[in-house]
PDB file of C-alpha atoms in Angstrom:
ATOM      1  CA  MET A   1       0.000   0.000   0.000  1.00 54.00           C
ATOM      2  CA  ASN A   2       2.848   2.348   0.863  1.00 59.00           C
ATOM      3  CA  ILE A   3       4.444   1.854  -2.592  1.00 60.00           C
ATOM      4  CA  THR A   4       1.112   2.482  -4.319  1.00 54.00           C
ATOM      5  CA  PHE A   5       0.658   5.702  -2.384  1.00 46.00           C
ATOM      6  CA  ARG A   6       4.166   6.870  -3.311  1.00 49.00           C
ATOM      7  CA  LEU A   7       3.628   6.083  -6.995  1.00 43.00           C
ATOM      8  CA  LEU A   8       0.307   7.907  -6.961  1.00 44.00           C
ATOM      9  CA  PHE A   9       1.908  10.906  -5.224  1.00 45.00           C
ATOM     10  CA  LEU A  10       4.786  11.024  -7.756  1.00 43.00           C
ATOM     11  CA  SER A  11       2.352  10.765 -10.668  1.00 47.00           C
ATOM     12  CA  VAL A  12       0.259  13.644  -9.357  1.00 42.00           C
ATOM     13  CA  CYS A  13       3.405  15.758  -8.816  1.00 41.00           C
ATOM     14  CA  PHE A  14       4.551  15.021 -12.362  1.00 46.00           C
ATOM     15  CA  PHE A  15       1.223  16.077 -13.873  1.00 45.00           C
ATOM     16  CA  ILE A  16       1.115  19.251 -11.785  1.00 46.00           C
ATOM     17  CA  CYS A  17       4.643  20.206 -12.855  1.00 44.00           C
ATOM     18  CA  ALA A  18       3.930  19.400 -16.497  1.00 45.00           C
ATOM     19  CA  SER A  19       0.767  21.496 -16.520  1.00 45.00           C
ATOM     20  CA  CYS A  20       2.617  24.421 -14.923  1.00 43.00           C
ATOM     21  CA  SER A  21       5.198  24.636 -17.723  1.00 44.00           C
ATOM     22  CA  LYS A  22       5.140  27.913 -19.581  1.00 49.00           C
ATOM     23  CA  GLU A  23       3.264  28.079 -22.875  1.00 48.00           C
ATOM     24  CA  ASP A  24       6.298  29.849 -24.338  1.00 50.00           C
ATOM     25  CA  ASP A  25       8.346  26.708 -23.702  1.00 57.00           C
ATOM     26  CA  LYS A  26       5.925  24.737 -25.881  1.00 70.00           C
ATOM     27  CA  TYR A  27       5.631  27.474 -28.522  1.00 78.00           C
ATOM     28  CA  PRO A  28       8.686  29.746 -28.395  1.00 92.00           C
ATOM     29  CA  VAL A  29       7.444  31.864 -31.330  1.00 96.00           C
ATOM     30  CA  VAL A  30       4.679  33.381 -29.166  1.00 96.00           C
ATOM     31  CA  GLY A  31       5.532  36.965 -28.229  1.00 96.00           C
ATOM     32  CA  ASP A  32       7.000  40.112 -29.779  1.00 97.00           C
ATOM     33  CA  TRP A  33       9.866  40.042 -32.285  1.00 97.00           C
ATOM     34  CA  GLU A  34      11.827  42.994 -33.716  1.00 97.00           C
ATOM     35  CA  LEU A  35      13.416  42.950 -37.182  1.00 97.00           C
ATOM     36  CA  ILE A  36      17.231  42.993 -36.952  1.00 97.00           C
ATOM     37  CA  MET A  37      18.333  41.696 -40.382  1.00 97.00           C
ATOM     38  CA  TRP A  38      17.028  41.891 -43.961  1.00 96.00           C
ATOM     39  CA  THR A  39      19.273  40.133 -46.473  1.00 96.00           C
ATOM     40  CA  VAL A  40      19.409  38.520 -49.900  1.00 96.00           C
ATOM     41  CA  GLY A  41      22.988  37.348 -49.387  1.00 95.00           C
ATOM     42  CA  ILE A  42      24.556  40.095 -51.526  1.00 92.00           C
ATOM     43  CA  PRO A  43      27.067  42.534 -50.005  1.00 88.00           C
ATOM     44  CA  PHE A  44      26.247  46.100 -51.052  1.00 82.00           C
ATOM     45  CA  ASP A  45      26.993  49.739 -50.276  1.00 77.00           C
ATOM     46  CA  LEU A  46      24.029  52.126 -50.446  1.00 71.00           C
ATOM     47  CA  GLY A  47      25.961  55.125 -49.133  1.00 65.00           C
ATOM     48  CA  ASN A  48      28.893  54.721 -51.553  1.00 69.00           C
ATOM     49  CA  ASN A  49      31.318  54.867 -48.638  1.00 72.00           C
ATOM     50  CA  GLN A  50      33.141  51.664 -49.621  1.00 78.00           C
ATOM     51  CA  VAL A  51      31.730  49.804 -46.601  1.00 81.00           C
ATOM     52  CA  HIS A  52      29.700  46.814 -47.736  1.00 85.00           C
ATOM     53  CA  SER A  53      27.166  44.892 -45.686  1.00 89.00           C
ATOM     54  CA  LEU A  54      24.986  41.827 -46.160  1.00 94.00           C
ATOM     55  CA  ASN A  55      22.362  43.340 -43.840  1.00 95.00           C
ATOM     56  CA  PHE A  56      20.273  45.895 -45.713  1.00 93.00           C
ATOM     57  CA  LEU A  57      19.203  47.404 -42.377  1.00 94.00           C
ATOM     58  CA  ASP A  58      22.806  48.581 -41.799  1.00 91.00           C
ATOM     59  CA  LYS A  59      22.582  50.786 -44.909  1.00 88.00           C
ATOM     60  CA  THR A  60      18.944  51.760 -45.423  1.00 91.00           C
ATOM     61  CA  ALA A  61      17.693  55.321 -45.172  1.00 90.00           C
ATOM     62  CA  CYS A  62      14.177  54.008 -44.458  1.00 91.00           C
ATOM     63  CA  ASN A  63      12.706  53.848 -40.953  1.00 91.00           C
ATOM     64  CA  VAL A  64      12.932  50.355 -39.523  1.00 92.00           C
ATOM     65  CA  ASN A  65      10.463  49.773 -36.709  1.00 91.00           C
ATOM     66  CA  GLU A  66       9.041  46.390 -37.667  1.00 94.00           C
ATOM     67  CA  THR A  67       7.798  44.237 -34.837  1.00 95.00           C
ATOM     68  CA  LEU A  68       5.837  41.023 -35.210  1.00 97.00           C
ATOM     69  CA  ASN A  69       3.487  39.762 -32.521  1.00 97.00           C
ATOM     70  CA  PHE A  70       2.635  36.055 -32.493  1.00 97.00           C
ATOM     71  CA  ASN A  71      -0.210  34.922 -30.250  1.00 96.00           C
ATOM     72  CA  HIS A  72      -1.254  31.490 -28.965  1.00 93.00           C
ATOM     73  CA  LYS A  73      -4.240  31.368 -31.343  1.00 95.00           C
ATOM     74  CA  GLY A  74      -2.135  31.215 -34.524  1.00 95.00           C
ATOM     75  CA  ILE A  75      -2.330  34.918 -35.464  1.00 97.00           C
ATOM     76  CA  VAL A  76       0.649  37.153 -36.247  1.00 97.00           C
ATOM     77  CA  THR A  77       0.308  40.946 -36.524  1.00 97.00           C
ATOM     78  CA  SER A  78       2.553  43.827 -37.500  1.00 93.00           C
ATOM     79  CA  SER A  79       1.565  47.462 -37.271  1.00 84.00           C
ATOM     80  CA  ASN A  80       4.754  48.870 -38.804  1.00 86.00           C
ATOM     81  CA  THR A  81       6.014  46.564 -41.546  1.00 88.00           C
ATOM     82  CA  PHE A  82       9.376  47.320 -43.177  1.00 89.00           C
ATOM     83  CA  ASN A  83       8.517  47.317 -46.868  1.00 87.00           C
ATOM     84  CA  PRO A  84      10.783  49.467 -49.066  1.00 90.00           C
ATOM     85  CA  GLU A  85      10.853  49.065 -52.833  1.00 92.00           C
ATOM     86  CA  ILE A  86      14.246  47.506 -53.579  1.00 92.00           C
ATOM     87  CA  THR A  87      15.790  47.076 -57.021  1.00 94.00           C
ATOM     88  CA  ILE A  88      19.025  45.185 -57.508  1.00 95.00           C
ATOM     89  CA  ARG A  89      21.027  45.186 -60.733  1.00 95.00           C
ATOM     90  CA  LEU A  90      24.171  43.267 -61.565  1.00 95.00           C
ATOM     91  CA  LYS A  91      26.874  45.408 -63.180  1.00 93.00           C
ATOM     92  CA  GLU A  92      27.537  44.287 -66.747  1.00 94.00           C
ATOM     93  CA  ASP A  93      30.555  41.992 -67.250  1.00 94.00           C
ATOM     94  CA  THR A  94      30.839  41.280 -63.503  1.00 90.00           C
ATOM     95  CA  SER A  95      29.668  38.483 -61.269  1.00 88.00           C
ATOM     96  CA  ASP A  96      29.636  40.246 -57.905  1.00 86.00           C
ATOM     97  CA  VAL A  97      29.165  44.007 -58.355  1.00 88.00           C
ATOM     98  CA  TYR A  98      25.588  45.064 -57.669  1.00 90.00           C
ATOM     99  CA  PHE A  99      23.697  48.341 -57.809  1.00 90.00           C
ATOM    100  CA  VAL A 100      21.056  48.538 -55.094  1.00 90.00           C
ATOM    101  CA  GLU A 101      18.397  51.234 -55.044  1.00 91.00           C
ATOM    102  CA  GLU A 102      15.660  51.773 -52.485  1.00 92.00           C
ATOM    103  CA  ILE A 103      12.485  53.771 -52.285  1.00 93.00           C
ATOM    104  CA  CYS A 104      11.128  54.127 -48.764  1.00 91.00           C
ATOM    105  CA  ASP A 105       7.396  53.779 -48.189  1.00 82.00           C
ATOM    106  CA  GLU A 106       5.645  56.772 -46.736  1.00 81.00           C
ATOM    107  CA  GLY A 107       3.283  56.092 -43.897  1.00 77.00           C
ATOM    108  CA  THR A 108       2.796  52.812 -42.113  1.00 81.00           C
ATOM    109  CA  ILE A 109       1.907  49.395 -43.472  1.00 86.00           C
ATOM    110  CA  GLY A 110       0.534  46.674 -41.239  1.00 90.00           C
ATOM    111  CA  PHE A 111      -0.940  43.234 -41.523  1.00 93.00           C
ATOM    112  CA  SER A 112      -2.584  40.471 -39.584  1.00 95.00           C
ATOM    113  CA  THR A 113      -2.561  36.892 -40.780  1.00 96.00           C
ATOM    114  CA  SER A 114      -2.522  33.363 -39.517  1.00 96.00           C
ATOM    115  CA  TYR A 115       0.592  31.298 -39.018  1.00 96.00           C
ATOM    116  CA  LEU A 116       1.008  27.544 -38.748  1.00 95.00           C
ATOM    117  CA  GLN A 117       3.061  26.082 -35.908  1.00 93.00           C
ATOM    118  CA  VAL A 118       4.646  23.160 -37.794  1.00 94.00           C
ATOM    119  CA  ASP A 119       6.480  21.894 -34.708  1.00 93.00           C
ATOM    120  CA  LYS A 120       8.060  23.416 -31.602  1.00 91.00           C
ATOM    121  CA  LEU A 121      10.669  25.423 -33.526  1.00 94.00           C
ATOM    122  CA  ASN A 122       9.225  25.828 -37.041  1.00 96.00           C
ATOM    123  CA  ILE A 123       6.407  27.930 -38.450  1.00 96.00           C
ATOM    124  CA  GLU A 124       4.921  28.849 -41.807  1.00 96.00           C
ATOM    125  CA  LEU A 125       3.383  32.198 -42.696  1.00 93.00           C
ATOM    126  CA  ASN A 126       2.806  34.188 -45.891  1.00 90.00           C
ATOM    127  CA  ASN A 127       4.589  31.565 -48.020  1.00 90.00           C
ATOM    128  CA  ALA A 128       7.667  31.732 -45.793  1.00 94.00           C
ATOM    129  CA  VAL A 129       9.281  29.080 -43.658  1.00 93.00           C
ATOM    130  CA  GLY A 130      10.429  30.222 -40.220  1.00 96.00           C
ATOM    131  CA  MET A 131      12.690  28.740 -37.580  1.00 97.00           C
ATOM    132  CA  VAL A 132      13.167  29.787 -33.955  1.00 96.00           C
ATOM    133  CA  GLU A 133      16.617  29.325 -32.481  1.00 95.00           C
ATOM    134  CA  ARG A 134      18.159  31.032 -29.416  1.00 91.00           C
ATOM    135  CA  ASN A 135      15.645  33.921 -29.256  1.00 95.00           C
ATOM    136  CA  LYS A 136      15.982  34.577 -32.988  1.00 97.00           C
ATOM    137  CA  LEU A 137      13.331  33.931 -35.605  1.00 98.00           C
ATOM    138  CA  THR A 138      14.519  33.491 -39.182  1.00 98.00           C
ATOM    139  CA  LEU A 139      11.960  33.718 -42.001  1.00 97.00           C
ATOM    140  CA  VAL A 140      12.964  32.758 -45.543  1.00 97.00           C
ATOM    141  CA  TYR A 141      10.924  33.843 -48.559  1.00 96.00           C
ATOM    142  CA  ALA A 142      12.127  31.664 -51.446  1.00 96.00           C
ATOM    143  CA  ASN A 143      13.000  33.486 -54.696  1.00 96.00           C
ATOM    144  CA  ALA A 144      11.386  36.712 -53.449  1.00 95.00           C
ATOM    145  CA  ILE A 145      13.900  39.226 -54.817  1.00 96.00           C
ATOM    146  CA  LYS A 146      14.592  39.563 -58.524  1.00 97.00           C
ATOM    147  CA  ILE A 147      18.075  40.491 -59.735  1.00 97.00           C
ATOM    148  CA  TYR A 148      18.117  42.404 -63.029  1.00 97.00           C
ATOM    149  CA  ASN A 149      20.811  42.996 -65.593  1.00 96.00           C
ATOM    150  CA  GLU A 150      22.354  46.463 -65.497  1.00 96.00           C
ATOM    151  CA  VAL A 151      19.899  48.004 -67.982  1.00 96.00           C
ATOM    152  CA  PHE A 152      16.754  46.379 -66.497  1.00 94.00           C
ATOM    153  CA  THR A 153      15.917  44.426 -69.659  1.00 96.00           C
ATOM    154  CA  GLU A 154      15.812  40.992 -68.017  1.00 97.00           C
ATOM    155  CA  VAL A 155      15.698  39.187 -64.715  1.00 97.00           C
ATOM    156  CA  ILE A 156      18.920  37.212 -64.486  1.00 96.00           C
ATOM    157  CA  GLU A 157      18.214  35.418 -61.197  1.00 96.00           C
ATOM    158  CA  SER A 158      16.077  35.367 -58.084  1.00 97.00           C
ATOM    159  CA  LYS A 159      17.354  35.383 -54.523  1.00 96.00           C
ATOM    160  CA  ASP A 160      15.788  34.272 -51.273  1.00 97.00           C
ATOM    161  CA  LEU A 161      14.854  37.067 -48.893  1.00 97.00           C
ATOM    162  CA  THR A 162      15.876  36.242 -45.325  1.00 97.00           C
ATOM    163  CA  LEU A 163      14.465  38.224 -42.404  1.00 97.00           C
ATOM    164  CA  VAL A 164      15.871  37.768 -38.916  1.00 98.00           C
ATOM    165  CA  TYR A 165      14.009  38.891 -35.800  1.00 97.00           C
ATOM    166  CA  ARG A 166      15.085  39.035 -32.155  1.00 98.00           C
ATOM    167  CA  LYS A 167      12.628  38.277 -29.369  1.00 97.00           C
ATOM    168  CA  LYS A 168      11.849  41.326 -27.249  1.00 94.00           C
TER     169      LYS A 168
END
């Protein structure tokens, strides 16, 4: 009888501890995330100061205040989405010299949409695949950015757009 009581007590303690675990441990994407990197994997220099960066946010003249909020019900919202118009051209007769131009949006763009929690660390939203790792969320939009030839007469390739967010 004493062993049965101990087993019952341990089982109850286990279930109480398991039910007390934080929801964020089960779904680490839930919460607020700020945009810290926007890249297509091409080093560029918008300011023509001979300092190149892979992170467009290091060079942009646009306001960057994007924050995503993921809730437990599968909804993600942003009230200040970073959405400049970016054009990238490859300099003729080169394989790694790019011209990057931006036009900043005026005003504020926001959205609200559903996301799918694929498993503990992976999500899908807006045709992007996302992964949470060490308080960073990386979203990859496959073939989202077109690279043009120097005179804009043809698209010569497409690059993945990678957005990296840090949990607030």
